[in-house]
Short mmCIF file of C-alpha atoms in Angstrom, two decimals:
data_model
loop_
_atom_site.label_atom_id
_atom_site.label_comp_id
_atom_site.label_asym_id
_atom_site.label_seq_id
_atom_site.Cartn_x
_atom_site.Cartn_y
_atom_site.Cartn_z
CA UNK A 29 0.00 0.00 0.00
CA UNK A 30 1.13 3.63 -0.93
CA UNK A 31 0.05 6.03 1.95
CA UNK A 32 0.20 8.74 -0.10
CA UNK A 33 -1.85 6.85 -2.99
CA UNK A 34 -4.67 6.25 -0.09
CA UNK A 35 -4.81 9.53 1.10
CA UNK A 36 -5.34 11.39 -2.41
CA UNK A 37 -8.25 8.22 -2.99
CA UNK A 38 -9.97 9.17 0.45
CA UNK A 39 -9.64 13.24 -0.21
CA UNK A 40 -11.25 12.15 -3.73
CA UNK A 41 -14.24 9.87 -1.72
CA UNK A 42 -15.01 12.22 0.76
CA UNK A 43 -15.44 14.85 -2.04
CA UNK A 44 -18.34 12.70 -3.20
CA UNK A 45 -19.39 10.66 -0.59
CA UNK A 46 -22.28 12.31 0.72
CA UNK A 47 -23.70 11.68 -3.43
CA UNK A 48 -22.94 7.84 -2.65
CA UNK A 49 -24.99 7.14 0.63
CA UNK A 50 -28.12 9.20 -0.51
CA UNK A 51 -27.57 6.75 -4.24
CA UNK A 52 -27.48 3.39 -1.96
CA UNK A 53 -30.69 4.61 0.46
CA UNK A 54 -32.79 2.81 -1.68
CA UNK A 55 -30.71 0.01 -1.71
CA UNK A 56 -30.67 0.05 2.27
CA UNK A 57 -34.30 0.19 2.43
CA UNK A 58 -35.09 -3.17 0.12
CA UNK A 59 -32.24 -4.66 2.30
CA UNK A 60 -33.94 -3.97 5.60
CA UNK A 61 -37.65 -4.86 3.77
CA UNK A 62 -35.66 -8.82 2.79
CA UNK A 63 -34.19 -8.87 6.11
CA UNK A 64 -38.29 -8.14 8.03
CA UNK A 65 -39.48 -10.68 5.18
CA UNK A 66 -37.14 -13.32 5.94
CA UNK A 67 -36.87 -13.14 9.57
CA UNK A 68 -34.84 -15.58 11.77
CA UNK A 69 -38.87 -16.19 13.25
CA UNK A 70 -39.85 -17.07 9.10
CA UNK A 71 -36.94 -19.11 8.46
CA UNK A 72 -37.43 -22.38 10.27
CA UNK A 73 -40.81 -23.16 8.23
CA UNK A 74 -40.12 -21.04 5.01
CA UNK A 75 -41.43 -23.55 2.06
CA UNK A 76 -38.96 -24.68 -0.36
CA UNK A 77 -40.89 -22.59 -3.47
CA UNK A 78 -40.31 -18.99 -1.27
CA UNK A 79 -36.52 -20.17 -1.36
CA UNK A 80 -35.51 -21.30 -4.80
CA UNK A 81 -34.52 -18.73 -7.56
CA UNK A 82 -36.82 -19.63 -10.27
CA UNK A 83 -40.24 -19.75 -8.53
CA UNK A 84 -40.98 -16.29 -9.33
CA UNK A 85 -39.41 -12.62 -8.30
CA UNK A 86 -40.43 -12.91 -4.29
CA UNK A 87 -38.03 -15.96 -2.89
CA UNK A 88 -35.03 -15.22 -0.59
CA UNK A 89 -32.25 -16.49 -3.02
CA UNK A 90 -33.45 -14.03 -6.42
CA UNK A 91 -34.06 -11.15 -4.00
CA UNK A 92 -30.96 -11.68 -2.46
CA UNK A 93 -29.19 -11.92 -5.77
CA UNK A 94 -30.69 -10.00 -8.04
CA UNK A 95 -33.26 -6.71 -6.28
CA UNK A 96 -29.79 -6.64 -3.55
CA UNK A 97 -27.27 -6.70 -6.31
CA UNK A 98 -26.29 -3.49 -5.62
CA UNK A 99 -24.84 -4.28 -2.32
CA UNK A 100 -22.48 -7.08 -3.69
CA UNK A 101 -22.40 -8.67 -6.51
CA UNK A 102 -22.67 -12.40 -6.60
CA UNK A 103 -24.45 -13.29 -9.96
CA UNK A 104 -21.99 -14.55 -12.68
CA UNK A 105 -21.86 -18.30 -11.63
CA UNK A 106 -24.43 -21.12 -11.69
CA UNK A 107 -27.15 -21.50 -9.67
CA UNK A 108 -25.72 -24.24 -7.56
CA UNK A 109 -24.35 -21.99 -5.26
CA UNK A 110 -27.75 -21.94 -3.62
CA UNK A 111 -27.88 -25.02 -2.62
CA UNK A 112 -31.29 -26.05 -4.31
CA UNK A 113 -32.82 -23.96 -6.92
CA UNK A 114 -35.93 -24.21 -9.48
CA UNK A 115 -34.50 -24.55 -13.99
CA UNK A 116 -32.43 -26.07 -15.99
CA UNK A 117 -29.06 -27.11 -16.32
CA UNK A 118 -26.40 -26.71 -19.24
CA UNK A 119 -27.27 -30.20 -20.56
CA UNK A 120 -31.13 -30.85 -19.40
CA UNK A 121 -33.49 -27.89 -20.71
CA UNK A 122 -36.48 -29.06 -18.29
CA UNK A 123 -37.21 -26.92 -15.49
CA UNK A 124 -37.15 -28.90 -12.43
CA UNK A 125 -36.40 -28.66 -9.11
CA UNK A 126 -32.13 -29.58 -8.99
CA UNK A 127 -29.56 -29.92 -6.14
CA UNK A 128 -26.14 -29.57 -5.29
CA UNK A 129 -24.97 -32.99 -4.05
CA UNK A 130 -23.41 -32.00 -0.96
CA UNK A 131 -26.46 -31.32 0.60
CA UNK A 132 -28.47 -34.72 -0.28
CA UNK A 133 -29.39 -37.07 -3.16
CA UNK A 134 -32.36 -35.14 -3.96
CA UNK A 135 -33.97 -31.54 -3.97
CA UNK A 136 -36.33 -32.35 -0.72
CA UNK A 137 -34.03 -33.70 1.15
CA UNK A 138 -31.25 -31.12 0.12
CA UNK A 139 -33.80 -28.45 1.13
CA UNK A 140 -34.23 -29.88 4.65
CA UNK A 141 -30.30 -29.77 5.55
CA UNK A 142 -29.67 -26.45 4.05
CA UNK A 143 -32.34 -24.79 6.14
CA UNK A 144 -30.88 -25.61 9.40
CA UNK A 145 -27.41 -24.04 8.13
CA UNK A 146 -28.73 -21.58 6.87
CA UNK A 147 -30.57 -20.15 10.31
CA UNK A 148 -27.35 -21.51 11.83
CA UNK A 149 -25.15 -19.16 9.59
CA UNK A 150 -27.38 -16.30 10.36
CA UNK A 151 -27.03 -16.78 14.09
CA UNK A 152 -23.52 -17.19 14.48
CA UNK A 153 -23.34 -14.19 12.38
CA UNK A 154 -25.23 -12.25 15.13
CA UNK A 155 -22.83 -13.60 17.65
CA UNK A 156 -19.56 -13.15 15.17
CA UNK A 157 -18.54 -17.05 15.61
CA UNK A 158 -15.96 -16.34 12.63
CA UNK A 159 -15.11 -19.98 13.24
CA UNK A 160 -18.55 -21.45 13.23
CA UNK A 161 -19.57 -19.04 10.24
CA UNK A 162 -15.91 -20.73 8.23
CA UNK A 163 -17.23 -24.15 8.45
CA UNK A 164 -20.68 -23.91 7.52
CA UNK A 165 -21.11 -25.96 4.06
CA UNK A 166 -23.20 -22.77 2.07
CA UNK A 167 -21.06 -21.75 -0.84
CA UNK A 168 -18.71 -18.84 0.47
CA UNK A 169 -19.55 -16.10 -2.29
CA UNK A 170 -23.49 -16.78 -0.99
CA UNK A 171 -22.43 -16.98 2.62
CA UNK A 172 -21.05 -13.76 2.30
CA UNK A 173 -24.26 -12.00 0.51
CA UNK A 174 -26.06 -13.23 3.42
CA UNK A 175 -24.06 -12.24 6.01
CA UNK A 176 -23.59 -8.49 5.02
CA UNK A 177 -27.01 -8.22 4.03
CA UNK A 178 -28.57 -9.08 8.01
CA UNK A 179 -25.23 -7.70 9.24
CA UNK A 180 -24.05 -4.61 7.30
CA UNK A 181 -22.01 -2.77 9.87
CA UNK A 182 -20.03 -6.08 10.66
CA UNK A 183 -19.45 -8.02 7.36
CA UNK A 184 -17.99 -6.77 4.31
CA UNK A 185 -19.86 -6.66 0.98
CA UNK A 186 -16.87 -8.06 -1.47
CA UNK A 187 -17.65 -11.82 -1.87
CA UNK A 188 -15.14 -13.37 -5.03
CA UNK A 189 -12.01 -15.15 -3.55
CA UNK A 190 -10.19 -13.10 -6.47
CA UNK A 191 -11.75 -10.03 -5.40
CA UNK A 192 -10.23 -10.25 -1.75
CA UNK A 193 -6.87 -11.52 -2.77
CA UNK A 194 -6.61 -8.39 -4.46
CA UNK A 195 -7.57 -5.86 -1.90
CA UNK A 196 -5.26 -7.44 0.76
CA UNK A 197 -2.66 -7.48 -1.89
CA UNK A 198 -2.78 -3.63 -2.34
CA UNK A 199 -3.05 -3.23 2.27
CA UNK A 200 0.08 -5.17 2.17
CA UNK A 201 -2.04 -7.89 4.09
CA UNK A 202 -0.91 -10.85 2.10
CA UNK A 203 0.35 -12.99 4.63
CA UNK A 204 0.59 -17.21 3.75
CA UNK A 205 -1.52 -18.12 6.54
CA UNK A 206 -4.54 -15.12 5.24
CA UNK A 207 -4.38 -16.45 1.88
CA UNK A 208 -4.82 -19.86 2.72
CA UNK A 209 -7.68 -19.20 4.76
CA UNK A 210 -11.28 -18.70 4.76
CA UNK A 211 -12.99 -15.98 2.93
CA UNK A 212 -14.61 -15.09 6.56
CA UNK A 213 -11.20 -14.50 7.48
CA UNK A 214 -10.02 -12.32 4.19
CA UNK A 215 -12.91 -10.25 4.92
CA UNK A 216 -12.84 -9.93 8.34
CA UNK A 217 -8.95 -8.86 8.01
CA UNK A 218 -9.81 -5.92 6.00
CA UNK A 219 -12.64 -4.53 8.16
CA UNK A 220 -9.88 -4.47 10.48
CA UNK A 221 -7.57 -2.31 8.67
CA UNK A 222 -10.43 -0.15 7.74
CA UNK A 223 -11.42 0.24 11.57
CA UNK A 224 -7.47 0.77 12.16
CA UNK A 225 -6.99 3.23 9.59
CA UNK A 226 -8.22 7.26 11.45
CA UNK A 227 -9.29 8.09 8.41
CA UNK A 228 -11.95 5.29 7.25
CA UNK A 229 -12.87 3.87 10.95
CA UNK A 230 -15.72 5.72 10.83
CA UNK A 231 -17.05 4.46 7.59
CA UNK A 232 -19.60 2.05 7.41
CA UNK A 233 -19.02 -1.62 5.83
CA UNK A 234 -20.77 -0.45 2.52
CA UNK A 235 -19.24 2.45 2.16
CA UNK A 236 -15.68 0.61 2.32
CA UNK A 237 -16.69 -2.13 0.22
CA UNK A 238 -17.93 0.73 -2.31
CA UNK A 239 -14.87 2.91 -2.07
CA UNK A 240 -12.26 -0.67 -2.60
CA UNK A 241 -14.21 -1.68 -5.68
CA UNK A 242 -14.64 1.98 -7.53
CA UNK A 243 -12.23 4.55 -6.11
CA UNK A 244 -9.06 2.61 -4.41
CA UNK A 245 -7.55 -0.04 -5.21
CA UNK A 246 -10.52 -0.96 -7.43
CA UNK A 247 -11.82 -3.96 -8.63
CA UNK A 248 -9.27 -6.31 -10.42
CA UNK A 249 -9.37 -5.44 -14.21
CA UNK A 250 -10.09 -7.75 -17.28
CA UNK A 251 -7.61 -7.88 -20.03
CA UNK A 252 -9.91 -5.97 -22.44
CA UNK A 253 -10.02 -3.18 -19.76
CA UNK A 254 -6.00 -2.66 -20.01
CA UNK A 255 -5.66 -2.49 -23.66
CA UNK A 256 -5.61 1.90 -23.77
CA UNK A 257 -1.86 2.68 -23.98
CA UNK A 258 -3.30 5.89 -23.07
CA UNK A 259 -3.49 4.51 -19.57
CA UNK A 260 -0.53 2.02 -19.33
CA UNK A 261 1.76 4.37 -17.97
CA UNK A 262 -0.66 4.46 -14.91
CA UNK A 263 -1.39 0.90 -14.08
CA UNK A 264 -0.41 -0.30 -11.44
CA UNK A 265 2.37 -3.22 -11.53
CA UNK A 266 1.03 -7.10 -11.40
CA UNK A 267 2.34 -7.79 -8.13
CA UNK A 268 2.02 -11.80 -7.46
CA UNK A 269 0.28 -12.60 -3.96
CA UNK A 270 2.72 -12.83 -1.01
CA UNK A 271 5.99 -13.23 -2.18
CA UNK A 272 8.80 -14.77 -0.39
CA UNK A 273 12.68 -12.99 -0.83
CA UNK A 274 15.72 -15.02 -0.46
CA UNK A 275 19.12 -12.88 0.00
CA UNK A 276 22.05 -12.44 -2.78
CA UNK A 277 25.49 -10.84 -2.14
CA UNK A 278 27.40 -9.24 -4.73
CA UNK A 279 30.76 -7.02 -4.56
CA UNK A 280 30.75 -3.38 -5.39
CA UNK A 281 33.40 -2.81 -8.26
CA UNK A 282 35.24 -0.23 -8.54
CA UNK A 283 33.94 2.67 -10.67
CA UNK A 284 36.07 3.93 -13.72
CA UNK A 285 37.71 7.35 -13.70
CA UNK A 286 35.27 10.10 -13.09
CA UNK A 287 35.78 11.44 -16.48
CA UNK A 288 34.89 8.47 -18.49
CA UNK A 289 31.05 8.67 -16.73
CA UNK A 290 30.68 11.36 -19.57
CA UNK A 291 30.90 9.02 -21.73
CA UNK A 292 27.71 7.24 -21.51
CA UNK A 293 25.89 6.70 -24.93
CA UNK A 294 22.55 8.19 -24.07
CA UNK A 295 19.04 8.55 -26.43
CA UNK A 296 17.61 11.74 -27.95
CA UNK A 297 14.49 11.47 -25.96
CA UNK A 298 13.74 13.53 -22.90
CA UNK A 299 13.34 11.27 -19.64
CA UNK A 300 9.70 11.39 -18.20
CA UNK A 301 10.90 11.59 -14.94
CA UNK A 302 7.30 12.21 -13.76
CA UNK A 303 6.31 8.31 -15.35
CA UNK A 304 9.73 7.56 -13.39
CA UNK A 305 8.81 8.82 -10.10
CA UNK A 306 4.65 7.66 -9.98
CA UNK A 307 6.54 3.67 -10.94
CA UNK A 308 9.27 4.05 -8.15
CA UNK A 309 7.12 5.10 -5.51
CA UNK A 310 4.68 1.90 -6.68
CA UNK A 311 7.82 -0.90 -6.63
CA UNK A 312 8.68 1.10 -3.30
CA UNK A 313 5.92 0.58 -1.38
CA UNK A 314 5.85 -3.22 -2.69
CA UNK A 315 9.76 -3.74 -2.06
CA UNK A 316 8.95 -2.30 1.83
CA UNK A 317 6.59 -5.25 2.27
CA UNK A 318 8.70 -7.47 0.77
CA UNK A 319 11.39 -6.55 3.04
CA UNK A 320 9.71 -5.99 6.35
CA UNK A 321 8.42 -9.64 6.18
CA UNK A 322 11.78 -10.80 5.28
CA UNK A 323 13.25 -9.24 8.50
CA UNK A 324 10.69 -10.86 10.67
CA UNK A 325 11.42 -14.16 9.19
CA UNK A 326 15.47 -13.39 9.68
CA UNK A 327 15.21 -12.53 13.15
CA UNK A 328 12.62 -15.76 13.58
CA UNK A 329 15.42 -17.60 12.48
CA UNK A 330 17.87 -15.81 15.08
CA UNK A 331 15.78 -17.08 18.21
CA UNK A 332 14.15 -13.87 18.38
CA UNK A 333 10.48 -13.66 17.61
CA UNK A 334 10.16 -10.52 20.76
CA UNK A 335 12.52 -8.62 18.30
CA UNK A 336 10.37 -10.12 14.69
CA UNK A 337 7.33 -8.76 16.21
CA UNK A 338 8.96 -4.91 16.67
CA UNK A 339 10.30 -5.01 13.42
CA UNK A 340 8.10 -1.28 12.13
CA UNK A 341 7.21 -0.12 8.63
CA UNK A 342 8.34 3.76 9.71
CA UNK A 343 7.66 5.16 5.99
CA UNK A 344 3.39 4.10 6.71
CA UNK A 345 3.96 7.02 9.76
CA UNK A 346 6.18 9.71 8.92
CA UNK A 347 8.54 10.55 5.23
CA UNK A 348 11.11 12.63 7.48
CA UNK A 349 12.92 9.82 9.36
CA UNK A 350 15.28 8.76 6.30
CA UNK A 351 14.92 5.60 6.32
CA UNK A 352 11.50 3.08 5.58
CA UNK A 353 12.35 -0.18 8.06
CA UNK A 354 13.41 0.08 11.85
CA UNK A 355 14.33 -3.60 12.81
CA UNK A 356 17.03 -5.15 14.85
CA UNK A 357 20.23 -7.09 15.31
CA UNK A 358 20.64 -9.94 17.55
CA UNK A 359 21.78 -7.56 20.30
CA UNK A 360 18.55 -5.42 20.29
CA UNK A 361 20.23 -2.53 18.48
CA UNK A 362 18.36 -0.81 15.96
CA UNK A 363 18.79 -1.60 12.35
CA UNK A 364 17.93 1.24 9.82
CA UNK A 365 16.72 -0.13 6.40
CA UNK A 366 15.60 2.22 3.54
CA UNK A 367 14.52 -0.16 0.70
CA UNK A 368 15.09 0.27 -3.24
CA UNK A 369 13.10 -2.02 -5.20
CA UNK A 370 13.64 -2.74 -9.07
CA UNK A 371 11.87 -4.69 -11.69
CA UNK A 372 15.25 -5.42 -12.99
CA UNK A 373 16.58 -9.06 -12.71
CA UNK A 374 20.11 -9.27 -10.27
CA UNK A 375 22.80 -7.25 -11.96
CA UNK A 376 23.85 -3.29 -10.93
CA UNK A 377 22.05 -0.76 -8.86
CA UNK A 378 20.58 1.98 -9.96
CA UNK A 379 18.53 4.20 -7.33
CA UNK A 380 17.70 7.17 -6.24
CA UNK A 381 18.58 8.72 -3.01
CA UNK A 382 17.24 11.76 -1.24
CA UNK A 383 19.24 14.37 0.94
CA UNK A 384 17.46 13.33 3.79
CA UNK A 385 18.29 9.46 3.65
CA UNK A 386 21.75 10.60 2.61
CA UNK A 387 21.89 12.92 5.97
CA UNK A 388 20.39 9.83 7.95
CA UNK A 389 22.65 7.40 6.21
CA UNK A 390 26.23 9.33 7.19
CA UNK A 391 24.80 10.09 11.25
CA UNK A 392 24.28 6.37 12.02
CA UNK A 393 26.55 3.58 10.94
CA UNK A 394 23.61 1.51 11.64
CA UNK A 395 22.32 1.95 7.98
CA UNK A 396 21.22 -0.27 5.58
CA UNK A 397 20.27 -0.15 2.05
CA UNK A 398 18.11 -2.95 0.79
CA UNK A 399 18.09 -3.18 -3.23
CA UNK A 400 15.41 -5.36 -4.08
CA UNK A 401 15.57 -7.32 -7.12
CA UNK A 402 12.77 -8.50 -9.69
CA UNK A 403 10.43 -6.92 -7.42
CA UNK A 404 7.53 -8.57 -9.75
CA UNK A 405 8.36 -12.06 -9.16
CA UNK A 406 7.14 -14.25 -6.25
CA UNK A 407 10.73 -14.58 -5.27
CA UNK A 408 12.59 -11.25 -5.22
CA UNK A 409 15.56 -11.07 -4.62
CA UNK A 410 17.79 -8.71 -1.57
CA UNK A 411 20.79 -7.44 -1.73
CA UNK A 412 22.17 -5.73 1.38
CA UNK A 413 23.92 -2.67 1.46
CA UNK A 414 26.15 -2.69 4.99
CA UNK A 415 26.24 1.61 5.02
CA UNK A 416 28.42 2.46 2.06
CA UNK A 417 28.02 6.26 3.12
CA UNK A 418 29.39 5.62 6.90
CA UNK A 419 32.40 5.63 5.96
CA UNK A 420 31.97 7.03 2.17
CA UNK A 421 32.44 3.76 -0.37
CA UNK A 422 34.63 5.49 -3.06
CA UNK A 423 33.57 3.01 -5.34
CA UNK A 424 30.20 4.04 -5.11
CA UNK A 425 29.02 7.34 -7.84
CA UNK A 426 26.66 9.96 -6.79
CA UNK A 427 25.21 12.13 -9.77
CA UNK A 428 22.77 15.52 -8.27
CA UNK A 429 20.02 15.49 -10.69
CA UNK A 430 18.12 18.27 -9.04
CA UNK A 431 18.07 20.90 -7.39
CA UNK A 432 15.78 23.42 -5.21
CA UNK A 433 15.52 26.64 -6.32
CA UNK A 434 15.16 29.09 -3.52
CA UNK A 435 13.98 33.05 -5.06
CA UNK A 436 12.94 36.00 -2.75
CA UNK A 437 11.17 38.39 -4.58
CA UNK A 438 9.96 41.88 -3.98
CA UNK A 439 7.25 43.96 -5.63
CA UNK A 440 8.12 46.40 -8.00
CA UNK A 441 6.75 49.80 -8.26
#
């Protein structure tokens, strides 16, 4: 996640969120109308023909699908996901009553085992048995639907498996153990970084299932969607789901004679150093993840799991410390990481360095650089830099490319 990134999407929400609640009343009101129709009281002797999709517009599962699309989406796969439902299959065009086998070997009797979980489902959901709510056998993109729609404040409306990988890709919240687990789980993870986050904590459910699917990160988008080179510059990279660094060393060689750096055969064209920046900050922010979790597995392996649990993602707080990682040696000392992440495959590094890092760098010998390699892959690598500017590394070449421009002015007559 890029702070900065989530800020400008939240100044951008606010500006309009006021226009999204008064769109999604309506909405609200048909969802607490299905909720009053299909009370936990109805439920236990609701007939199987005021449950199936395909016995008209008034059962639970086409209202819930269809009239409460609006407040998460789960149409797109087969009707199966029900349970039981009223039509016709791929391969048989007579409308009949059908099951899915896991809840018996025929609709009646798949009927009278899905009721049961489904009140069940609904009551742990009241009581926020995540556990209970995991293992109950109704398909997880229609668990969810059901869940947020008699619980909005406490379930989050974003149902596909693909859908949630994404999002906690983008919070940095791809850990192995989330993305093995549950949906419940992936969902309930991200309502916790929205109620952690002093900007969104006040936000309900909806509105933070609205603002991840059309202002930040946004949905996930289909090929056809990213075929504008208009836009390509501003996509953001295809980061692969929790990926796992290994180290690398390499030796710095020595650099040739200042004058031959002139040299250098470069193109005509003028560098978009804007393109330049918006990439680096994006493989940044990526590379700090990458690196934090590699810390807390390196100290893991060191016997110290008190230390792995301090290890602090700094840049998330404040851009004036100089450095993007505080973690620690076996000693309890402080370890100062800034991290420089590259698609490039293993070979020289290139990066950019601010005053303020440089400043940071020279006062503590403590200093690290982290270059991380093939930032796109799931198995980046990291080179570490042992402070090459505490003492000064000679072999190491520092070209200004900027400069601040300070003018005082006064008016003329």
């Amino acid at each position: 996640m890029n702070l900065h990134d989530l800020r400008q999407a939240q100044v951008n929400y606010l500006e309009r969120i006021e226009d999204v609640k008064k769109s999604r009343e309506k909405l609200h009101k048909l969802r607490k109308k299905f909720v009053k129709d299909f009370s936990l009281e109805y439920l236990p002797n609701m007939p199987i023909e005021k449950y199936v999709i395909g016995q008209g517009k008034t059962n639970f599962c086409r209202r819930l699908e269809r009239e409460l699309d609006g407040l998460g989406r789960i149409l797109g796969s087969n009707a199966f996901k029900f349970g039981v439902y009223y039509g016709i299959t791929k391969n048989d065009p007579n409308i009949i009553y059908r099951n899915a086998k896991k809840w018996g070997d025929s609709p009646k009797s798949a009927y009278a085992n899905l009721r049961p979980s489904l009140i069940k489902l609904i009551k742990d959901g009241k009581d926020n048995r995540l556990a209970e709510i995991s293992k109950n056998k109704i398909s997880p993109t229609f668990k969810g639907k059901i869940l947020a729609t008699y619980y909005p404040e406490r379930y989050l409306n974003v149902f596909s498996n693909e859908h949630l990988d994404h999002f906690l890709k983008f919070f940095n919240l791809d850990t192995p153990s989330l993305i093995r687990s549950n949906p419940v789980l992936k969902r309930d993870a991200l309502l916790q970084f929205k109620n952690e986050d002093e900007i969104m904590r006040d936000w309900s459910a909806d509105l933070f299932g609205n603002f991840l699917y059309f202002e930040y990160p946004k949905r996930p988008r289909k090929k056809s969607e990213l075929e504008n080179n208009l836009l390509k510059d501003y996509l953001n990279p295809k980061f692969p789901i929790n990926p796992v660094a290994s180290e690398i060393s390499l030796d710095i060689l020595p650099n040739p004679h200042q004058s031959n750096q002139r040299n250098h055969n470069y193109n005509n064209s003028k560098p978009n150093y804007e393109k330049k920046n918006r990439l680096n900050k994006k493989l940044g922010d990526r590379g700090e993840k990458v690196v934090k979790d590699f810390e807390i597995i390196r100290l893991n392996k060191l016997n110290r799991p008190d230390l792995a649990k301090k290890v602090d993602r700094v840049s998330l707080k404040s851009d004036s410390l100089g450095y993007d990682i505080l973690s620690y040696e076996h000693d309890n000392s402080k370890r100062y990481i800034e991290v420089k992440a590259t698609r490039a495959k293993v070979g020289d590094a290139n990066f950019f360095l601010t005053l303020n890092e440089l400043n940071t760098a020279k006062e503590n010998q403590n200093y690290y650089i982290y270059v991380v390699f093939d930032i796109l892959s799931k198995n980046p690598k990291i080179w570490i830099i042992n402070n090459p500017f505490n003492p000064e590394n000679e072999n190491i070449n520092m070209t200004p490319i900027s400069y601040r421009i300070n003018i005082k002015t006064e008016k003329t007559n």
